[in-house]
């Protein structure tokens, strides 16, 4: 009998797992809470990085293989339960990613005008749950907290020239709002020094190539940087040194990299009025850790974006590692017939391709369990019965053909504008474009 898996989450980790299970002779139903596939490739990767998004061509090849089905708009916990899936599949693989952002835990964090990068990124990428969110871009200065690639993405998006934005698949509502933005200065705050920044090299390089923004760095901070430990950090510090030595070209916008600063309080009008600034502690590095010197500064600004990493959301009935914010697992094995992969397994680190090896490790566990006969023991694994059950439970679930119809509609709308696509951003529009959805 063919073994059948439900992979929950159609991002990179879910797709690599699906591909490898299909190659091992399994049948896979790939589920996503959204009507659309591709997870963070669609709603996380910065729109001005189209090359990174071309990885979806590989996932499309997976979807064309026999034994593959897609059920979009079906969420674990909302539409179907873990127990119901265990009755229908030999293996469940949770590939749900890390949906929440880390919290700073400082006063003022939830003032209007202080947002998580998660929210901002999902908004400009047209994620249906965030399309209606509001961001006040009418101030002059914005502060982005964190020194990772997400922080650099949002800083760059804030200062992109309309000419740089125009050929992208940035959601229309965001293009419109960026067009009216008066934010002309972004301060990127790192709690540690230049050598400890988590940026990767191409992202740092891009900062120096922006059409309308100068990149600024304090020469003293770079001169005092500690010894980098990795080649990536080494190269980053060299680029910071170059930026620090540059004479600003007098561009209309600027991004400043400011290191050794930790936010202590988000300041604002009254107790819970809008953001007016950030109070930061000046830090020194002690054994690689940021330690406050006691000195403080106030940075006035009208917008704060907190970009200090993600954490997972616990799932009903699934063992949870509260400290790390991910599913408790051993090499991807969670329990009998249950596995996990990607960020919800190892934490939010690495690049898209990291998930291929990660998936291979989880699939190896599944195939080991297959070999020794310790997979799940579903009572109703028949694929047609599963499809019928889902059709009743979620009548407007989107199949792969439905997604292809959405994709075609978005691309057709983008073509006359010289854009890869114009995203549909509400669930209603997406589901309408994904109908009719003949069962596969
Ligand atoms: P990240 O790379 O882990 O960076 C998180 C940053 O937040 C670090 O600089 C960290 O500083 C800082 N931080 C954590 N807690 C803090 C606190 N309490 N106060 C101040 N700063 C704090 O995470 P990310 O930027 O969210 O990115 C997630 C993953 O996606 C990364 O692997 C990233 O490379 C990847 N990604 C890649 C791309 C790309 O390839 N273009 C784009 C976006 C994301 P410490 O180092 O001091 O902890």
XYZ file of C-alpha atoms and ligand atoms in Angstrom:
488
model
C 0.000 0.000 0.000
C 1.251 3.474 -0.886
C 2.073 5.533 2.142
C 0.459 8.929 2.370
C 1.637 12.113 4.052
C 0.015 15.419 4.878
C 2.553 18.234 4.775
C 1.197 21.274 6.596
C 2.582 24.493 5.162
C 3.507 25.103 1.515
C 6.622 27.209 2.051
C 10.126 26.100 1.043
C 10.461 23.524 3.859
C 7.063 22.020 2.992
C 7.866 21.862 -0.709
C 11.313 20.249 -0.283
C 9.785 17.663 2.053
C 6.984 16.984 -0.409
C 9.428 16.536 -3.269
C 11.591 14.099 -1.340
C 8.613 12.055 -0.121
C 7.239 11.839 -3.678
C 10.672 10.647 -4.820
C 10.503 7.916 -2.152
C 7.215 6.663 -3.624
C 4.832 8.380 -1.220
C 1.704 10.354 -2.058
C 1.543 13.819 -0.531
C -1.293 16.203 0.221
C 0.222 19.640 0.767
C -1.904 21.962 2.897
C -1.657 25.700 3.403
C -3.735 28.039 5.544
C -3.694 30.539 2.659
C -5.244 29.906 -0.763
C -1.741 30.464 -2.195
C 1.441 28.374 -1.884
C 5.121 29.317 -1.315
C 5.001 30.764 2.224
C 7.702 33.358 2.789
C 8.810 33.225 -0.845
C 5.523 34.941 -1.658
C 4.971 36.952 1.493
C 8.410 37.395 3.078
C 11.146 37.769 0.457
C 11.567 41.446 -0.405
C 9.776 42.361 -3.649
C 12.943 43.947 -5.053
C 14.645 40.528 -4.850
C 12.908 38.772 -7.752
C 15.772 36.338 -8.315
C 15.228 34.802 -4.883
C 11.596 34.268 -5.783
C 12.448 32.309 -8.929
C 12.971 29.271 -6.670
C 9.224 28.713 -7.056
C 9.952 27.160 -10.465
C 11.476 24.214 -8.620
C 8.364 23.922 -6.460
C 6.164 24.001 -9.560
C 8.056 20.960 -10.847
C 7.307 19.173 -7.583
C 3.633 20.026 -7.935
C 3.561 18.497 -11.425
C 4.663 15.085 -10.110
C 2.203 12.201 -9.711
C 0.929 11.734 -6.173
C 0.828 15.488 -5.393
C -2.265 17.401 -4.310
C -2.610 20.926 -2.898
C -5.288 22.085 -0.506
C -5.003 25.862 -0.073
C -7.083 27.778 2.435
C -7.173 24.848 4.864
C -5.656 25.615 8.261
C -4.656 23.106 10.889
C -6.495 23.974 14.086
C -9.082 26.132 12.287
C -10.507 23.829 9.620
C -9.030 20.433 10.444
C -7.568 18.949 13.605
C -4.393 17.004 14.151
C -6.467 13.983 15.233
C -8.508 14.067 12.022
C -5.338 14.145 9.950
C -3.764 11.302 11.953
C -6.813 9.197 11.017
C -6.059 9.819 7.324
C -2.276 9.836 6.853
C 0.731 7.666 7.733
C 2.737 10.792 8.432
C 1.966 14.410 9.263
C 4.779 16.853 8.659
C 4.437 20.259 10.275
C 6.110 22.887 8.077
C 4.226 25.840 9.469
C 7.110 28.270 9.997
C 7.345 30.801 12.807
C 4.384 33.142 12.692
C 5.101 35.381 15.679
C 7.752 37.989 16.255
C 10.065 38.173 19.254
C 9.175 40.858 21.748
C 11.532 43.464 23.130
C 9.700 43.491 26.450
C 10.154 47.245 26.962
C 7.644 50.001 27.798
C 5.870 51.561 24.836
C 6.366 48.564 22.534
C 2.689 48.549 21.532
C 2.228 52.265 20.925
C 0.679 53.256 17.595
C 3.574 53.621 15.181
C 5.588 50.764 16.732
C 5.190 47.634 14.629
C 6.837 44.281 14.198
C 8.750 43.813 10.966
C 6.626 40.683 10.470
C 3.581 42.908 10.122
C 5.262 45.431 7.824
C 6.801 42.775 5.558
C 3.507 40.882 5.271
C 1.730 44.168 4.480
C 3.960 45.269 1.612
C 3.960 41.717 0.264
C 0.154 41.589 0.146
C -0.455 38.840 2.739
C -4.268 38.795 3.039
C -4.203 38.881 6.863
C -2.166 42.107 6.816
C -3.342 43.911 3.675
C -5.598 46.221 5.678
C -2.965 47.232 8.251
C -2.056 50.900 8.502
C 1.427 52.382 8.781
C 2.025 56.051 9.375
C 4.785 56.991 6.935
C 4.243 60.721 7.385
C 7.196 61.322 9.721
C 10.734 62.101 8.677
C 12.694 59.482 10.599
C 12.094 55.783 11.184
C 14.027 53.490 13.511
C 14.477 49.829 12.635
C 15.560 47.680 15.575
C 17.728 44.638 14.807
C 20.705 43.833 12.623
C 19.457 40.869 10.610
C 18.464 40.563 6.953
C 14.820 41.280 7.721
C 15.807 44.605 9.316
C 17.866 45.496 6.251
C 14.966 44.516 3.943
C 12.500 46.805 5.698
C 15.016 49.666 5.946
C 15.658 49.414 2.201
C 11.980 49.204 1.314
C 11.361 52.406 3.284
C 13.743 54.416 1.094
C 13.413 52.752 -2.330
C 12.912 55.151 -5.180
C 9.493 54.830 -6.858
C 11.490 53.831 -9.951
C 13.005 50.909 -8.029
C 9.616 49.921 -6.629
C 7.649 50.183 -9.868
C 8.851 46.949 -11.569
C 8.285 44.799 -8.452
C 5.365 42.742 -7.186
C 4.985 44.928 -4.085
C 1.277 45.006 -3.234
C -0.485 47.926 -4.919
C -1.710 49.362 -1.599
C 1.920 49.514 -0.411
C 3.263 51.060 -3.647
C 0.612 53.714 -3.276
C 1.440 54.349 0.395
C 5.219 54.365 -0.174
C 4.600 56.896 -2.938
C 3.166 59.300 -0.363
C 5.724 58.524 2.355
C 7.746 61.376 3.824
C 10.150 59.069 5.657
C 13.558 60.171 4.436
C 15.831 58.794 7.122
C 16.112 55.303 8.561
C 18.291 54.428 11.521
C 19.172 50.745 11.760
C 19.957 49.955 15.381
C 22.220 47.068 16.370
C 22.613 46.125 20.012
C 26.127 44.791 19.379
C 28.977 46.032 17.195
C 29.644 46.070 13.447
C 31.419 42.703 13.574
C 28.425 41.023 15.232
C 25.740 42.128 12.754
C 23.759 39.186 11.357
C 23.456 40.694 7.845
C 24.741 38.723 4.891
C 27.118 40.371 2.418
C 24.888 40.944 -0.630
C 22.324 42.711 1.560
C 24.961 45.051 3.038
C 26.353 45.719 -0.444
C 22.903 46.688 -1.747
C 22.642 49.426 0.894
C 25.491 51.196 -0.836
C 23.801 51.017 -4.242
C 20.422 52.587 -3.572
C 19.241 55.195 -6.068
C 18.106 57.879 -3.686
C 19.617 56.968 -0.303
C 23.084 57.573 1.097
C 24.332 55.011 3.570
C 25.968 56.440 6.658
C 28.127 54.824 9.296
C 30.077 56.397 12.174
C 33.815 55.958 11.377
C 34.642 55.669 15.098
C 32.257 52.775 15.597
C 33.767 50.915 12.664
C 37.318 51.687 13.783
C 36.512 50.260 17.212
C 34.868 47.094 15.826
C 36.077 43.882 17.438
C 37.749 41.185 15.357
C 35.200 39.488 13.059
C 34.897 35.730 13.591
C 33.590 34.650 10.192
C 34.395 35.577 6.591
C 30.856 37.019 6.254
C 31.397 39.286 9.259
C 34.838 40.212 7.952
C 33.383 41.298 4.609
C 30.535 43.159 6.337
C 33.004 45.164 8.407
C 35.023 46.008 5.280
C 31.860 47.363 3.649
C 30.924 49.328 6.784
C 34.438 50.794 6.700
C 33.882 51.822 3.099
C 30.535 53.408 3.979
C 32.069 55.247 6.941
C 34.732 56.718 4.654
C 32.240 57.825 2.012
C 31.325 61.433 1.616
C 27.474 61.483 1.477
C 26.384 62.255 -2.086
C 23.594 64.536 -0.914
C 20.873 62.087 -1.909
C 17.377 62.890 -0.673
C 17.257 59.920 1.721
C 19.685 58.238 4.093
C 20.105 54.989 5.978
C 22.318 55.119 9.033
C 23.836 52.040 10.636
C 24.138 52.740 14.349
C 25.692 50.065 16.517
C 25.944 49.292 20.238
C 22.496 50.669 21.036
C 19.637 48.806 22.764
C 16.126 50.213 22.936
C 15.055 50.763 26.525
C 11.708 52.466 25.936
C 9.558 53.452 22.976
C 8.580 57.038 23.727
C 5.319 58.648 22.715
C 2.560 61.079 23.419
C 0.899 60.382 26.761
C 0.544 56.877 28.133
C -0.371 55.112 24.920
C -0.228 57.776 22.226
C 1.760 57.591 18.994
C 5.507 57.056 18.862
C 7.730 60.129 19.148
C 11.079 58.446 19.702
C 13.176 55.667 21.184
C 15.258 55.860 24.337
C 18.340 53.697 23.864
C 21.170 52.580 26.079
C 24.691 52.913 24.774
C 26.331 49.489 25.059
C 29.781 48.032 25.210
C 30.761 44.539 24.231
C 31.760 42.248 27.074
C 32.656 38.686 26.048
C 30.632 39.170 22.881
C 27.547 40.361 24.792
C 25.966 43.813 24.718
C 26.221 45.425 28.160
C 24.757 48.899 28.896
C 27.348 51.497 29.847
C 24.775 53.558 31.750
C 24.791 56.266 29.095
C 21.513 56.813 27.216
C 20.358 58.641 24.082
C 16.993 59.654 22.707
C 16.360 59.192 19.007
C 13.316 61.092 17.818
C 11.211 59.301 15.205
C 7.639 58.704 14.100
C 7.894 55.026 13.215
C 9.549 52.041 14.890
C 9.903 48.663 13.222
C 11.026 45.863 15.530
C 12.986 43.231 13.664
C 14.569 40.986 16.268
C 13.672 37.539 14.994
C 10.653 35.292 14.981
C 9.170 32.551 17.110
C 6.625 29.850 16.425
C 3.028 29.628 17.574
C 2.153 26.554 19.655
C -0.190 24.109 17.923
C -2.937 22.277 19.812
C -1.825 18.885 21.089
C 1.674 19.083 19.569
C 4.677 18.966 21.961
C 6.128 22.438 22.401
C 9.532 23.809 23.351
C 8.472 27.058 25.025
C 11.992 28.351 25.531
C 12.894 28.150 21.841
C 9.392 28.833 20.489
C 9.285 25.725 18.300
C 7.948 22.177 18.185
C 9.754 19.826 20.580
C 11.424 17.337 18.234
C 14.385 15.065 17.743
C 15.894 15.593 14.323
C 12.404 16.294 12.981
C 10.639 13.411 14.767
C 7.804 14.621 17.013
C 5.841 11.480 17.876
C 4.358 8.436 16.140
C 3.410 9.530 12.634
C 4.280 13.155 13.383
C 7.278 15.109 12.141
C 8.353 18.700 11.593
C 10.618 20.597 9.254
C 11.937 24.111 8.575
C 11.775 27.048 10.975
C 9.215 25.418 13.298
C 11.750 22.571 13.727
C 15.111 24.369 13.980
C 14.221 28.039 14.563
C 14.170 31.009 12.163
C 17.624 30.842 10.651
C 19.328 30.219 7.340
C 18.319 30.962 3.784
C 15.710 29.328 1.547
C 18.095 26.582 0.415
C 18.882 25.611 4.026
C 15.472 23.985 4.086
C 16.429 21.406 1.468
C 18.957 19.707 3.725
C 16.647 20.220 6.684
C 13.872 18.437 4.782
C 16.264 15.606 3.885
C 16.935 15.047 7.600
C 13.242 14.878 8.446
C 12.422 12.677 5.450
C 15.228 10.316 6.526
C 13.438 9.913 9.894
C 10.160 9.181 8.105
C 11.763 6.586 5.851
C 13.511 4.974 8.849
C 10.118 4.657 10.540
C 8.643 3.274 7.322
C 11.403 0.643 7.202
C 10.817 -0.530 10.766
C 7.020 -0.226 10.591
C 6.493 2.542 13.141
C 4.595 5.062 11.028
C 1.120 6.268 11.893
C -1.738 3.799 11.375
C -4.565 5.735 9.710
C -8.037 4.193 9.676
C -9.237 6.112 6.548
C -6.276 6.742 4.243
C -8.220 6.501 0.981
C -7.277 9.625 -1.058
C -10.714 10.006 -2.626
C -12.371 9.817 0.771
C -9.937 12.418 2.092
C -10.797 14.724 -0.816
C -14.523 14.216 -0.220
C -14.112 14.924 3.497
C -12.198 18.125 2.752
C -14.684 19.221 0.097
C -17.379 19.065 2.745
C -15.271 20.676 5.465
C -13.738 23.485 3.381
C -15.854 23.799 0.226
C -13.790 26.683 -1.128
C -10.367 25.070 -0.657
C -8.050 25.932 -3.553
C -6.453 23.088 -5.531
C -3.209 23.343 -7.497
C -5.220 24.117 -10.639
C -6.957 26.828 -8.635
C -3.585 28.295 -7.664
C -2.482 28.148 -11.315
C -5.573 30.187 -12.220
C -4.709 32.754 -9.502
C -1.120 32.842 -10.728
C -2.203 33.390 -14.338
C -4.596 36.174 -13.318
C -1.921 37.957 -11.274
C 0.682 37.646 -14.025
C -1.766 38.893 -16.676
C -2.498 41.960 -14.535
C 1.229 42.620 -14.073
C 2.276 42.219 -17.679
C 1.069 45.554 -19.100
C 2.827 47.327 -16.214
C 6.097 45.458 -16.727
C 5.704 43.802 -13.360
C 5.986 40.078 -12.536
C 2.455 40.134 -11.152
C -0.122 42.285 -9.437
C -0.994 40.429 -6.266
C -4.541 39.734 -5.218
C -4.582 40.620 -1.562
C -7.905 39.614 -0.097
C -9.077 36.085 0.625
C -12.272 36.779 -1.325
C -10.383 37.848 -4.474
C -7.956 34.953 -4.190
C -10.659 32.345 -3.705
C -12.735 33.785 -6.528
C -9.746 33.648 -8.889
C -8.985 30.097 -7.726
C -12.460 28.788 -8.557
C -13.643 26.451 -10.102
C -11.412 23.981 -8.380
C -11.771 20.559 -9.958
C -10.567 17.811 -7.594
C -7.319 16.085 -8.505
P 18.293 37.287 12.575
O 19.204 37.148 11.411
O 18.337 36.252 13.626
O 18.580 38.740 13.215
C 17.953 39.129 14.396
C 18.613 40.413 14.888
O 17.878 40.879 15.998
C 20.050 40.223 15.351
O 20.805 41.329 14.933
C 19.911 40.214 16.873
O 21.040 40.675 17.546
C 18.792 41.200 17.036
N 18.128 41.094 18.330
C 17.590 39.984 18.900
N 17.039 40.301 20.092
C 17.248 41.622 20.265
C 16.902 42.528 21.286
N 16.235 42.135 22.385
N 17.287 43.828 21.169
C 17.959 44.244 20.063
N 18.305 43.431 19.049
C 17.945 42.131 19.154
O 16.758 37.336 12.147
P 15.947 37.963 10.916
O 16.538 39.213 10.420
O 14.557 37.939 11.390
O 16.130 36.874 9.768
C 15.659 35.523 9.947
C 16.359 34.614 8.955
O 15.898 34.888 7.619
C 17.866 34.813 8.930
O 18.487 33.558 8.753
C 18.059 35.679 7.705
O 19.350 35.587 7.118
C 16.996 35.137 6.778
N 16.670 36.151 5.769
C 17.396 36.146 4.627
C 17.191 37.113 3.682
C 18.023 37.107 2.440
O 18.700 36.132 2.165
N 18.025 38.173 1.665
C 16.224 38.102 3.864
C 15.488 38.093 5.048
C 15.723 37.109 5.999
P 22.070 39.662 18.264
O 22.899 39.092 17.168
O 22.800 40.516 19.196
O 21.228 38.605 18.937
